[in-house]
Coordinates of C-alpha atoms in Angstrom, one line a residue:
M158 CA 210.5 -17.8 -187.3
A159 CA 209.5 -21.0 -185.5
P160 CA 212.4 -23.1 -184.1
P161 CA 213.2 -26.2 -186.1
K162 CA 211.4 -29.3 -184.9
K163 CA 213.6 -31.7 -183.0
K164 CA 214.0 -35.1 -184.7
P165 CA 212.1 -37.7 -182.8
S166 CA 214.6 -40.2 -181.3
L167 CA 214.6 -43.0 -178.8
S168 CA 218.1 -42.1 -177.6
S169 CA 216.9 -40.5 -174.4
S170 CA 214.3 -43.2 -173.5
S171 CA 215.2 -46.2 -175.6
L172 CA 214.9 -48.7 -172.7
R173 CA 211.6 -47.3 -171.6
H174 CA 210.2 -47.3 -175.1
A175 CA 211.4 -50.8 -175.9
F176 CA 210.0 -52.1 -172.6
R177 CA 206.6 -50.5 -173.1
Q178 CA 206.2 -51.2 -176.8
I179 CA 208.0 -54.4 -177.4
I180 CA 208.8 -56.3 -174.2
W181 CA 205.7 -55.7 -172.1
P182 CA 203.2 -57.0 -174.6
R183 CA 205.2 -60.2 -174.6
R184 CA 205.9 -60.3 -170.9
G185 CA 204.7 -63.9 -170.4
L186 CA 207.1 -65.2 -173.0
V187 CA 209.9 -63.1 -171.8
L188 CA 209.3 -64.2 -168.2
L189 CA 209.3 -67.8 -169.3
G190 CA 212.6 -67.1 -171.1
L191 CA 214.1 -65.5 -168.0
F192 CA 213.1 -68.6 -165.9
L193 CA 214.7 -70.9 -168.5
I194 CA 217.9 -68.9 -168.7
L195 CA 218.2 -68.8 -164.9
L196 CA 217.7 -72.5 -164.7
N197 CA 220.1 -73.0 -167.5
R198 CA 222.8 -70.8 -165.9
L199 CA 222.3 -72.3 -162.4
C200 CA 222.7 -75.8 -163.9
G201 CA 225.9 -74.6 -165.6
L202 CA 227.3 -73.7 -162.1
V203 CA 227.0 -77.3 -160.9
L204 CA 230.2 -78.4 -162.6
P205 CA 232.5 -75.8 -161.0
A206 CA 230.8 -76.2 -157.7
S207 CA 231.4 -80.0 -157.7
T208 CA 235.1 -79.8 -158.5
K209 CA 236.0 -78.8 -154.9
Y210 CA 234.3 -81.9 -153.6
L211 CA 235.7 -84.1 -156.3
I212 CA 239.3 -83.0 -155.6
D213 CA 239.2 -82.4 -151.8
D214 CA 236.8 -85.1 -150.7
V215 CA 236.8 -87.9 -153.3
I216 CA 240.4 -87.8 -154.5
T217 CA 242.3 -86.3 -151.6
G218 CA 240.0 -87.3 -148.8
S219 CA 239.4 -90.9 -150.2
R220 CA 235.6 -90.7 -150.2
P221 CA 234.7 -92.8 -153.3
D222 CA 231.1 -93.1 -152.1
L223 CA 230.6 -89.4 -153.1
L224 CA 231.7 -90.0 -156.7
F225 CA 228.4 -91.3 -158.0
K226 CA 226.4 -88.6 -156.4
I227 CA 228.7 -85.9 -157.9
L228 CA 228.5 -87.5 -161.3
A229 CA 224.7 -87.9 -161.1
A230 CA 224.3 -84.2 -160.1
V231 CA 226.6 -83.0 -163.0
A232 CA 224.9 -85.3 -165.5
G233 CA 221.4 -84.1 -164.5
A234 CA 222.5 -80.5 -164.7
V235 CA 223.9 -81.1 -168.2
V236 CA 220.6 -82.6 -169.4
V237 CA 218.6 -79.8 -168.0
Q238 CA 221.0 -77.2 -169.5
S239 CA 220.7 -78.8 -172.9
A240 CA 216.9 -78.9 -172.8
T241 CA 216.6 -75.3 -171.6
S242 CA 219.0 -74.2 -174.3
F243 CA 216.7 -75.8 -177.0
L244 CA 213.6 -74.3 -175.5
L245 CA 215.1 -70.8 -175.3
T246 CA 216.0 -70.9 -179.0
R247 CA 212.7 -72.4 -180.0
L248 CA 210.6 -70.0 -178.0
L249 CA 212.4 -66.7 -178.1
S250 CA 214.3 -66.8 -181.4
V251 CA 211.2 -67.8 -183.3
E252 CA 209.1 -65.1 -181.5
A253 CA 211.8 -62.6 -182.3
Q254 CA 211.5 -63.4 -186.0
H255 CA 207.7 -63.2 -185.7
L256 CA 208.1 -59.7 -184.1
I257 CA 210.4 -58.6 -186.9
A258 CA 207.8 -59.7 -189.5
Q259 CA 205.1 -57.8 -187.6
L260 CA 207.2 -54.6 -187.3
R261 CA 208.1 -54.7 -191.0
S262 CA 204.4 -55.0 -191.8
E263 CA 203.5 -52.2 -189.4
V264 CA 206.2 -49.9 -190.8
Q265 CA 205.2 -50.7 -194.4
R266 CA 201.6 -49.9 -193.8
H267 CA 202.6 -46.6 -192.1
V268 CA 204.8 -45.7 -195.1
L269 CA 202.0 -46.3 -197.5
R270 CA 199.8 -43.9 -195.5
L271 CA 202.4 -41.1 -195.7
P272 CA 201.5 -38.1 -197.9
I273 CA 202.7 -38.1 -201.5
R274 CA 205.2 -35.4 -200.6
A275 CA 207.1 -37.9 -198.4
F276 CA 207.6 -40.1 -201.4
D277 CA 208.6 -37.2 -203.6
N278 CA 211.3 -36.3 -201.1
T279 CA 212.6 -39.8 -200.3
K280 CA 214.2 -42.4 -202.5
T281 CA 212.2 -45.6 -202.9
G282 CA 215.2 -47.7 -202.1
E283 CA 215.8 -45.8 -198.9
L284 CA 212.3 -46.5 -197.7
V285 CA 212.7 -50.2 -198.6
S286 CA 215.9 -50.3 -196.6
R287 CA 214.2 -48.7 -193.6
I288 CA 211.3 -51.2 -193.7
M289 CA 213.4 -54.3 -194.2
N290 CA 216.7 -53.6 -192.3
D291 CA 216.1 -51.1 -189.4
V292 CA 213.9 -53.5 -187.5
E293 CA 216.3 -56.4 -187.7
G294 CA 218.1 -55.7 -184.5
V295 CA 214.9 -55.9 -182.5
R296 CA 215.4 -59.7 -182.3
N297 CA 217.9 -59.0 -179.5
L298 CA 215.2 -57.4 -177.4
V299 CA 212.7 -60.3 -177.5
G300 CA 215.1 -63.0 -178.7
T301 CA 217.8 -64.7 -176.7
G302 CA 219.8 -61.4 -176.5
L303 CA 217.8 -59.9 -173.7
V304 CA 217.5 -63.0 -171.6
Q305 CA 221.2 -63.9 -172.2
L306 CA 222.0 -60.4 -170.8
V307 CA 219.9 -61.1 -167.7
G308 CA 221.1 -64.7 -167.4
G309 CA 224.7 -63.5 -167.7
T310 CA 224.2 -61.0 -165.0
V311 CA 222.7 -63.6 -162.7
T312 CA 225.5 -66.0 -163.4
A313 CA 228.1 -63.4 -162.7
V314 CA 226.4 -62.5 -159.4
V315 CA 226.2 -66.1 -158.2
A316 CA 229.8 -66.8 -159.3
L317 CA 230.9 -63.6 -157.4
V318 CA 229.1 -64.9 -154.3
Y319 CA 231.0 -68.2 -154.5
L320 CA 234.3 -66.4 -155.2
L321 CA 233.8 -64.2 -152.1
R322 CA 233.1 -67.3 -150.0
I323 CA 236.3 -69.0 -151.1
N324 CA 238.6 -65.9 -150.7
P325 CA 237.6 -62.3 -150.6
I326 CA 241.1 -60.9 -151.2
M327 CA 241.7 -63.1 -154.3
T328 CA 238.2 -62.1 -155.5
A329 CA 239.1 -58.4 -155.2
L330 CA 242.3 -58.9 -157.2
A331 CA 240.1 -60.5 -160.0
I332 CA 237.5 -57.8 -159.9
V333 CA 239.8 -54.8 -160.5
P334 CA 240.6 -55.8 -164.1
L335 CA 236.9 -56.6 -164.7
G336 CA 236.1 -53.0 -163.6
L337 CA 238.6 -51.6 -166.0
F338 CA 237.0 -53.7 -168.8
A339 CA 233.5 -52.4 -167.9
F340 CA 234.8 -48.8 -168.2
V341 CA 236.3 -49.4 -171.6
S342 CA 233.1 -51.2 -172.8
T343 CA 230.9 -48.3 -171.7
K344 CA 233.1 -45.8 -173.6
A345 CA 233.0 -48.0 -176.7
F346 CA 229.2 -48.3 -176.7
S347 CA 228.9 -44.5 -176.7
T348 CA 230.9 -44.5 -180.0
L349 CA 229.1 -47.5 -181.5
R350 CA 225.6 -46.2 -181.3
P351 CA 225.9 -43.2 -183.6
A352 CA 228.1 -45.3 -185.9
F353 CA 225.3 -47.9 -186.2
R354 CA 222.7 -45.2 -186.8
R355 CA 224.9 -43.7 -189.5
R356 CA 225.3 -47.1 -191.2
G357 CA 221.6 -47.4 -191.5
E358 CA 221.4 -44.0 -193.2
I359 CA 224.3 -44.9 -195.6
Q360 CA 222.8 -48.3 -196.5
A361 CA 219.4 -46.7 -197.2
D362 CA 221.0 -44.1 -199.5
V363 CA 223.0 -46.7 -201.4
T364 CA 220.0 -49.0 -201.7
G365 CA 218.0 -46.1 -203.0
R366 CA 220.5 -45.4 -205.7
L367 CA 220.8 -49.1 -206.6
N368 CA 217.0 -49.3 -206.9
E369 CA 217.0 -46.3 -209.2
S370 CA 219.8 -47.7 -211.4
L371 CA 218.2 -51.1 -211.8
G372 CA 214.8 -49.4 -212.7
G373 CA 216.5 -47.1 -215.2
I374 CA 218.7 -49.8 -216.8
R375 CA 217.7 -48.9 -220.3
I376 CA 218.6 -45.2 -219.8
I377 CA 222.0 -46.3 -218.3
K378 CA 222.8 -48.5 -221.2
G379 CA 221.4 -46.1 -223.8
F380 CA 223.6 -43.3 -222.6
H381 CA 226.7 -45.6 -222.0
A382 CA 226.6 -44.8 -218.3
V383 CA 227.4 -48.3 -216.9
E384 CA 230.8 -47.4 -215.7
R385 CA 229.6 -44.1 -214.2
E386 CA 226.8 -45.9 -212.2
G387 CA 229.4 -48.5 -211.2
D388 CA 231.6 -45.8 -209.8
I389 CA 228.7 -44.2 -207.9
F390 CA 227.7 -47.5 -206.4
E391 CA 231.3 -48.4 -205.5
A392 CA 231.7 -45.0 -203.7
G393 CA 228.5 -45.9 -201.7
V394 CA 229.6 -49.4 -200.7
L395 CA 233.0 -48.0 -199.7
R396 CA 231.2 -45.6 -197.4
I397 CA 229.5 -48.6 -195.8
Y398 CA 232.9 -50.3 -195.6
D399 CA 234.4 -47.3 -193.8
N400 CA 231.5 -47.4 -191.3
V401 CA 231.8 -51.1 -190.8
R402 CA 235.6 -50.8 -190.3
T403 CA 235.0 -48.3 -187.6
T404 CA 232.5 -50.4 -185.7
L405 CA 234.6 -53.6 -186.2
T406 CA 237.7 -51.8 -184.9
T407 CA 235.8 -50.6 -181.9
T408 CA 234.4 -54.0 -181.2
A409 CA 237.7 -55.7 -181.7
M410 CA 239.2 -53.2 -179.2
V411 CA 236.6 -54.1 -176.6
T412 CA 237.3 -57.9 -177.2
S413 CA 241.1 -57.3 -177.0
F414 CA 240.9 -55.3 -173.8
G415 CA 238.7 -58.1 -172.5
S416 CA 241.3 -60.7 -173.2
L417 CA 244.0 -58.5 -171.7
F418 CA 242.2 -57.7 -168.5
M419 CA 240.9 -61.3 -168.1
G420 CA 244.5 -62.6 -168.6
L421 CA 245.7 -60.1 -166.0
A422 CA 243.0 -61.3 -163.6
G423 CA 244.2 -64.9 -164.2
V424 CA 247.8 -64.0 -163.5
L425 CA 246.9 -62.3 -160.2
V426 CA 244.7 -65.2 -159.1
M427 CA 247.3 -67.8 -160.0
G428 CA 250.0 -65.9 -158.1
Y429 CA 248.1 -65.2 -155.0
G430 CA 246.3 -68.5 -155.0
G431 CA 249.6 -70.4 -155.3
H432 CA 251.0 -68.3 -152.4
L433 CA 248.0 -69.3 -150.2
I434 CA 248.3 -73.0 -151.0
L435 CA 252.0 -72.9 -150.1
Q436 CA 251.0 -71.4 -146.7
D437 CA 248.2 -74.0 -146.3
A438 CA 245.6 -71.2 -146.3
L439 CA 243.8 -72.6 -149.4
T440 CA 243.2 -76.1 -150.7
V441 CA 243.9 -77.3 -154.2
G442 CA 240.2 -78.0 -154.7
E443 CA 239.3 -74.5 -153.6
L444 CA 241.8 -72.9 -156.0
F445 CA 240.5 -75.2 -158.9
S446 CA 236.9 -74.3 -158.0
F447 CA 237.8 -70.6 -157.7
T448 CA 239.4 -70.7 -161.2
L449 CA 236.3 -72.3 -162.7
F450 CA 234.0 -69.9 -161.0
L451 CA 236.2 -67.0 -162.2
G452 CA 235.6 -68.3 -165.7
F453 CA 231.9 -68.2 -165.1
L454 CA 232.2 -64.6 -163.9
V455 CA 234.4 -63.5 -166.8
A456 CA 232.5 -65.3 -169.6
P457 CA 229.2 -63.5 -168.9
V458 CA 230.9 -60.2 -168.6
I459 CA 232.5 -60.6 -172.1
Q460 CA 229.3 -62.1 -173.4
M461 CA 227.4 -59.1 -172.0
A462 CA 229.8 -56.8 -173.9
N463 CA 229.0 -58.6 -177.1
I464 CA 225.3 -58.5 -176.4
G465 CA 225.6 -54.9 -175.5
T466 CA 227.0 -54.2 -179.0
Q467 CA 224.0 -56.0 -180.5
M468 CA 221.6 -54.1 -178.3
T469 CA 223.3 -50.8 -179.3
E470 CA 222.7 -51.7 -182.9
A471 CA 219.1 -52.6 -182.2
F472 CA 218.4 -49.3 -180.5
A473 CA 220.1 -47.4 -183.4
G474 CA 217.7 -49.2 -185.8
L475 CA 214.7 -48.4 -183.5
D476 CA 215.7 -44.8 -183.4
R477 CA 215.4 -44.6 -187.2
T478 CA 212.2 -46.6 -187.1
A479 CA 210.7 -44.3 -184.5
E480 CA 211.7 -41.3 -186.6
L481 CA 209.9 -42.8 -189.6
M482 CA 206.8 -43.9 -187.6
S483 CA 206.5 -40.4 -186.1
Q484 CA 205.8 -38.9 -189.5
P485 CA 202.0 -38.2 -189.7
G486 CA 200.0 -40.1 -192.2
E487 CA 197.5 -38.7 -194.6
D488 CA 194.5 -39.5 -192.5
D489 CA 196.2 -38.4 -189.2
D490 CA 194.9 -34.9 -189.6
P491 CA 192.2 -34.4 -186.8
L492 CA 190.0 -32.6 -189.4
R493 CA 189.6 -35.7 -191.4
V494 CA 186.5 -37.1 -189.7
T495 CA 183.9 -37.2 -192.5
E496 CA 183.1 -40.3 -194.4
M497 CA 182.4 -39.4 -198.0
P498 CA 179.0 -40.7 -199.1
A499 CA 178.2 -41.7 -202.7
I500 CA 179.1 -38.7 -204.8
D501 CA 177.6 -37.0 -207.8
G502 CA 180.9 -35.4 -208.8
H503 CA 180.3 -31.7 -208.4
V504 CA 183.8 -30.3 -207.9
V505 CA 184.5 -26.7 -206.9
F506 CA 187.9 -25.0 -206.5
E507 CA 187.7 -21.9 -204.3
D508 CA 190.7 -19.6 -204.3
V509 CA 193.2 -22.5 -204.1
T510 CA 196.9 -21.7 -203.6
F511 CA 199.6 -24.4 -203.4
A512 CA 203.4 -24.4 -203.1
Y513 CA 205.9 -27.2 -203.0
E514 CA 208.6 -25.0 -201.5
E515 CA 208.1 -21.3 -200.9
E516 CA 207.2 -20.3 -204.5
P517 CA 203.5 -21.1 -205.2
V518 CA 202.8 -23.5 -208.0
L519 CA 199.1 -22.6 -208.2
R520 CA 197.7 -19.2 -207.3
D521 CA 194.1 -18.3 -206.6
I522 CA 192.6 -21.1 -208.7
S523 CA 188.8 -21.0 -208.8
F524 CA 186.4 -22.9 -211.1
E525 CA 183.4 -25.2 -210.9
A526 CA 182.9 -28.6 -212.6
A527 CA 179.3 -29.8 -212.8
P528 CA 178.6 -33.6 -212.4
G529 CA 179.3 -35.5 -215.5
T530 CA 181.3 -32.8 -217.3
V531 CA 184.8 -33.0 -218.8
I532 CA 187.3 -30.4 -217.6
A533 CA 190.5 -30.1 -219.8
L534 CA 193.7 -28.7 -218.3
V535 CA 195.9 -27.1 -220.9
G536 CA 199.2 -25.2 -220.6
S537 CA 202.9 -25.4 -221.1
S538 CA 205.1 -27.8 -219.1
G539 CA 205.4 -26.8 -215.5
S540 CA 202.4 -24.6 -215.5
G541 CA 200.7 -26.5 -212.7
K542 CA 198.3 -28.9 -214.5
S543 CA 199.4 -32.0 -212.7
T544 CA 199.4 -30.2 -209.4
L545 CA 195.8 -29.2 -209.9
A546 CA 194.8 -32.8 -210.7
G547 CA 196.7 -33.9 -207.6
L548 CA 194.6 -31.6 -205.5
A549 CA 191.4 -33.0 -206.9
A550 CA 192.7 -36.5 -206.1
T551 CA 193.6 -35.5 -202.5
F552 CA 197.3 -36.4 -203.2
L553 CA 198.0 -32.8 -202.2
T554 CA 196.3 -30.4 -199.8
P555 CA 195.8 -26.7 -200.6
D556 CA 197.9 -24.2 -198.6
S557 CA 194.9 -21.9 -198.8
G558 CA 191.5 -22.1 -200.3
R559 CA 189.2 -25.1 -200.5
V560 CA 188.5 -28.0 -202.9
L561 CA 184.8 -29.1 -202.5
V562 CA 183.1 -32.2 -203.8
D563 CA 179.4 -32.2 -203.5
G564 CA 179.8 -29.3 -201.1
I565 CA 182.2 -31.2 -198.8
D566 CA 185.7 -29.9 -198.1
L567 CA 188.2 -32.6 -199.2
R568 CA 190.4 -31.5 -196.3
Q569 CA 187.8 -33.0 -193.9
V570 CA 187.0 -36.4 -195.5
R571 CA 188.5 -39.8 -194.8
L572 CA 190.6 -40.4 -197.8
A573 CA 189.7 -44.0 -198.4
S574 CA 186.0 -43.2 -198.6
Y575 CA 186.7 -40.6 -201.3
R576 CA 189.4 -42.4 -203.3
A577 CA 187.2 -45.5 -203.6
Q578 CA 185.1 -43.3 -206.0
L579 CA 188.1 -42.0 -207.9
G580 CA 189.7 -43.4 -211.1
L581 CA 193.2 -42.7 -212.4
V582 CA 194.9 -43.0 -215.8
L583 CA 198.3 -41.5 -215.4
Q584 CA 201.0 -40.5 -217.9
D585 CA 203.3 -43.0 -216.1
D586 CA 201.3 -46.1 -217.0
F587 CA 202.4 -48.0 -213.9
L588 CA 201.6 -51.8 -213.9
F589 CA 202.7 -54.4 -211.3
D590 CA 204.6 -57.5 -212.0
G591 CA 202.0 -60.2 -212.5
T592 CA 199.3 -61.0 -215.0
I593 CA 197.1 -58.6 -216.9
R594 CA 194.1 -59.9 -215.0
E595 CA 195.7 -59.2 -211.6
N596 CA 196.5 -55.6 -212.7
L597 CA 192.9 -55.1 -213.8
L598 CA 191.6 -56.5 -210.5
F599 CA 193.8 -54.0 -208.6
A600 CA 191.0 -51.5 -209.2
R601 CA 188.3 -53.7 -207.8
E602 CA 189.1 -57.1 -206.4
E603 CA 185.5 -58.3 -206.3
A604 CA 184.8 -57.6 -210.0
S605 CA 183.2 -60.5 -211.9
E606 CA 184.7 -62.2 -214.9
A607 CA 182.1 -60.6 -217.1
E608 CA 183.0 -57.2 -215.8
I609 CA 186.7 -57.9 -216.4
Q610 CA 186.0 -59.0 -220.0
R611 CA 183.8 -56.0 -220.7
A612 CA 186.4 -53.5 -219.4
A613 CA 189.1 -55.3 -221.5
Q614 CA 187.0 -55.1 -224.6
Q615 CA 186.0 -51.5 -224.1
A616 CA 189.7 -50.5 -223.7
H617 CA 190.6 -52.8 -226.7
V618 CA 192.9 -54.8 -224.5
T619 CA 191.5 -58.1 -225.9
E620 CA 192.8 -57.1 -229.3
F621 CA 196.3 -58.0 -228.2
T622 CA 195.6 -60.4 -225.4
D623 CA 193.7 -62.7 -227.7
R624 CA 197.0 -63.3 -229.5
F625 CA 198.7 -64.4 -226.3
P626 CA 198.6 -68.1 -225.4
E627 CA 197.6 -67.2 -221.8
G628 CA 195.3 -64.3 -222.7
L629 CA 194.6 -62.1 -219.7
D630 CA 196.7 -64.4 -217.5
T631 CA 199.8 -63.4 -219.4
V632 CA 202.6 -62.3 -217.0
I633 CA 203.8 -58.9 -218.1
G634 CA 206.9 -58.4 -215.9
E635 CA 208.0 -55.5 -213.6
R636 CA 206.1 -52.3 -214.6
G637 CA 204.6 -54.2 -217.6
V638 CA 207.9 -54.3 -219.4
K639 CA 206.8 -57.1 -221.7
L640 CA 204.1 -54.9 -223.2
S641 CA 204.5 -52.0 -225.6
G642 CA 203.7 -48.5 -224.4
G643 CA 200.3 -48.5 -226.1
Q644 CA 199.4 -51.8 -224.7
R645 CA 200.3 -50.7 -221.2
Q646 CA 198.2 -47.6 -221.6
R647 CA 195.2 -49.6 -222.7
V648 CA 195.5 -51.9 -219.7
T649 CA 195.5 -48.8 -217.4
I650 CA 192.4 -47.5 -219.1
A651 CA 190.7 -50.9 -218.7
R652 CA 191.7 -50.8 -215.0
A653 CA 190.0 -47.4 -214.6
L654 CA 186.9 -48.7 -216.4
L655 CA 186.7 -51.6 -214.0
A656 CA 186.9 -49.2 -211.0
R657 CA 183.6 -47.6 -212.0
P658 CA 184.7 -44.2 -210.6
R659 CA 182.5 -41.1 -210.2
I660 CA 185.5 -38.7 -210.7
L661 CA 188.2 -39.6 -213.2
L662 CA 191.6 -38.1 -213.7
L663 CA 193.3 -38.6 -217.1
D664 CA 196.9 -37.5 -217.4
E665 CA 198.0 -37.8 -221.0
A666 CA 195.9 -40.9 -221.4
T667 CA 196.7 -41.3 -225.0
S668 CA 200.3 -40.1 -224.9
S669 CA 201.8 -43.5 -225.5
L670 CA 199.6 -44.5 -228.4
D671 CA 200.1 -44.5 -232.1
T672 CA 197.5 -42.9 -234.3
E673 CA 195.5 -46.1 -234.9
S674 CA 195.5 -47.1 -231.2
E675 CA 194.6 -43.5 -230.2
A676 CA 191.5 -43.7 -232.4
L677 CA 190.5 -47.0 -230.7
I678 CA 191.1 -45.6 -227.3
Q679 CA 189.2 -42.3 -227.9
K680 CA 186.1 -44.4 -228.6
S681 CA 186.6 -46.4 -225.4
L682 CA 187.3 -43.1 -223.5
D683 CA 183.8 -41.9 -224.6
D684 CA 182.4 -44.8 -222.7
L685 CA 184.7 -44.2 -219.7
L686 CA 183.9 -40.5 -219.5
E687 CA 180.1 -40.9 -219.8
G688 CA 178.3 -39.7 -216.6
R689 CA 181.6 -39.1 -214.8
T690 CA 183.2 -35.8 -213.8
T691 CA 186.5 -36.0 -215.6
F692 CA 189.8 -34.0 -215.5
V693 CA 191.9 -34.4 -218.6
I694 CA 195.5 -33.2 -218.8
A695 CA 196.5 -33.1 -222.5
H696 CA 199.3 -31.7 -224.5
R697 CA 197.7 -33.0 -227.7
L698 CA 194.9 -30.5 -227.9
S699 CA 193.1 -32.4 -230.7
T700 CA 191.9 -34.9 -228.0
I701 CA 190.0 -32.3 -225.9
Q702 CA 188.0 -30.4 -228.4
R703 CA 184.7 -31.7 -227.0
A704 CA 185.6 -30.8 -223.4
D705 CA 182.8 -29.0 -221.5
L706 CA 185.4 -26.6 -220.0
I707 CA 189.0 -25.9 -221.0
L708 CA 191.2 -24.2 -218.4
V709 CA 194.4 -22.7 -219.8
I710 CA 197.0 -22.5 -217.0
E711 CA 200.1 -20.5 -217.1
D712 CA 202.5 -19.7 -214.2
G713 CA 200.0 -21.3 -211.8
R714 CA 197.1 -19.1 -212.8
I715 CA 194.0 -19.7 -215.0
V716 CA 194.6 -17.3 -217.8
E717 CA 191.7 -18.5 -220.1
R718 CA 188.6 -20.6 -219.7
G719 CA 185.8 -21.7 -222.0
R720 CA 185.0 -24.3 -224.7
H721 CA 187.2 -25.0 -227.7
D722 CA 185.4 -22.8 -230.2
E723 CA 185.2 -19.9 -227.8
L724 CA 188.9 -20.0 -227.0
I725 CA 189.9 -20.3 -230.6
A726 CA 187.8 -17.3 -231.5
A727 CA 189.3 -15.3 -228.6
G728 CA 192.7 -15.6 -230.2
G729 CA 194.6 -15.9 -226.9
R730 CA 197.0 -18.4 -225.4
Y731 CA 194.9 -21.4 -226.3
H732 CA 194.7 -20.3 -229.9
Q733 CA 198.4 -19.9 -229.9
L734 CA 199.1 -23.4 -228.5
Y735 CA 196.5 -25.0 -230.8
T736 CA 197.8 -23.2 -233.9
V737 CA 201.4 -24.3 -233.2
Q738 CA 200.4 -27.9 -232.7
A739 CA 198.2 -27.8 -235.9
R740 CA 201.2 -26.4 -237.9
I741 CA 203.5 -29.1 -236.5

């Protein structure tokens, strides 16, 4: 048995990955940001540096001629500091938001390229959360977070140099508490990172459930399950609260220890500095300047601790993003190198076996569909009909055997080139929020108005849109909720007509229609099926009597095949199903 694959993670190389993939492509902007932050912080040091001269030379030494020079230097530094602060926010914060938008777009495109199985195994809301939330923290890598971290480090180093020049022993007394604070912060960050990662997982799970409950609101209300769903969501948000409480407590502990150690450093400096002044070993101006520089040493250290928390959260999100992005897409298979040419629609299944888990859903499926023929798939629920259609659509890939179209193995083709010649009318008549026209154009954006009207007429969509004030420009709501089931199904058929496919998959295409509508649609389906290889999944066997080949599937195997009259005469499983439906 092969060892389980290790989950991809940035934890061992987060800094290297972030530098290579995020920072280095924007090195010019980051370097400009570093220059601005260094200039900003150096200007910020002018004030504490000038206090020694103000007190010892101007005030105590009676040198009023230096006052204007000191004030001019401080004022100039303040102006430069304000300008650089604005430029930093304008350049880096805006670029960080641009980067977030780019990453969201990149992750969303990758998610859409994942195999259908990935969507079957993951909640939609969870994927939405990972696309929208996990990349948020990256703003601290390109935004002001990174340069503030570097700028704080430089400020602390420069301040330390000044402190050592004033008095090394007093500096050592101040550094000991700072070292203890750094140790506590390091330990805290090791706790925060997995907590932030876990928070992302919990939020994705809760968002997934919320998305499901809002999408199934009619079921929830119909089964009087509002309170039950409320309890489930409450339990989820309380899990988020518990996680946030842990991270806030840890962060508060770091801040509190920072205040404690910084206060201790202040007490030591005041005590020892006062002692030196009494012994005339230190001037008042030097002590005042030392105190200010100590503040410029302490503030960046505390700021770096806060930024470190943000960076930890950013890397946790990047870990999850990297895990998602490492999942191979449908077209990432090195075998998929063939561009599918214009097809005739000759489909062959050769000994195809497929399993979702370990138990096969289809076993040794073999048949041939000539171009332009209608293949009907019949069988009880769960027999494997939809799975077989999914293999023909390349939504699934056989575990063994081959699916050939015009002699080309579908495992080797570039999926976009094949699916551009494929049409779908699914049992789940999915429509997007927008107008009817926009949903029709989803099949082929470049379709002309005449083609749109013709498809709408053939599918009898115009029979109800002509009654709407806006006609085809009527907004139909999320999943087409403002239309009836039969109307939605007719729109999906019109969409398939507009696509002009060479291979067509119909999954219960008339399941949502009343008898009158079904009669109308059957006529339009005759136009849709003409000259196209068509796979029809139908429980209503009266709709497939004219199929060129009927495949009866039970327990993942083809147990009968033939035309309607042949199977009725054989008196087998098809005869049994047809007789039961006719009696009903």
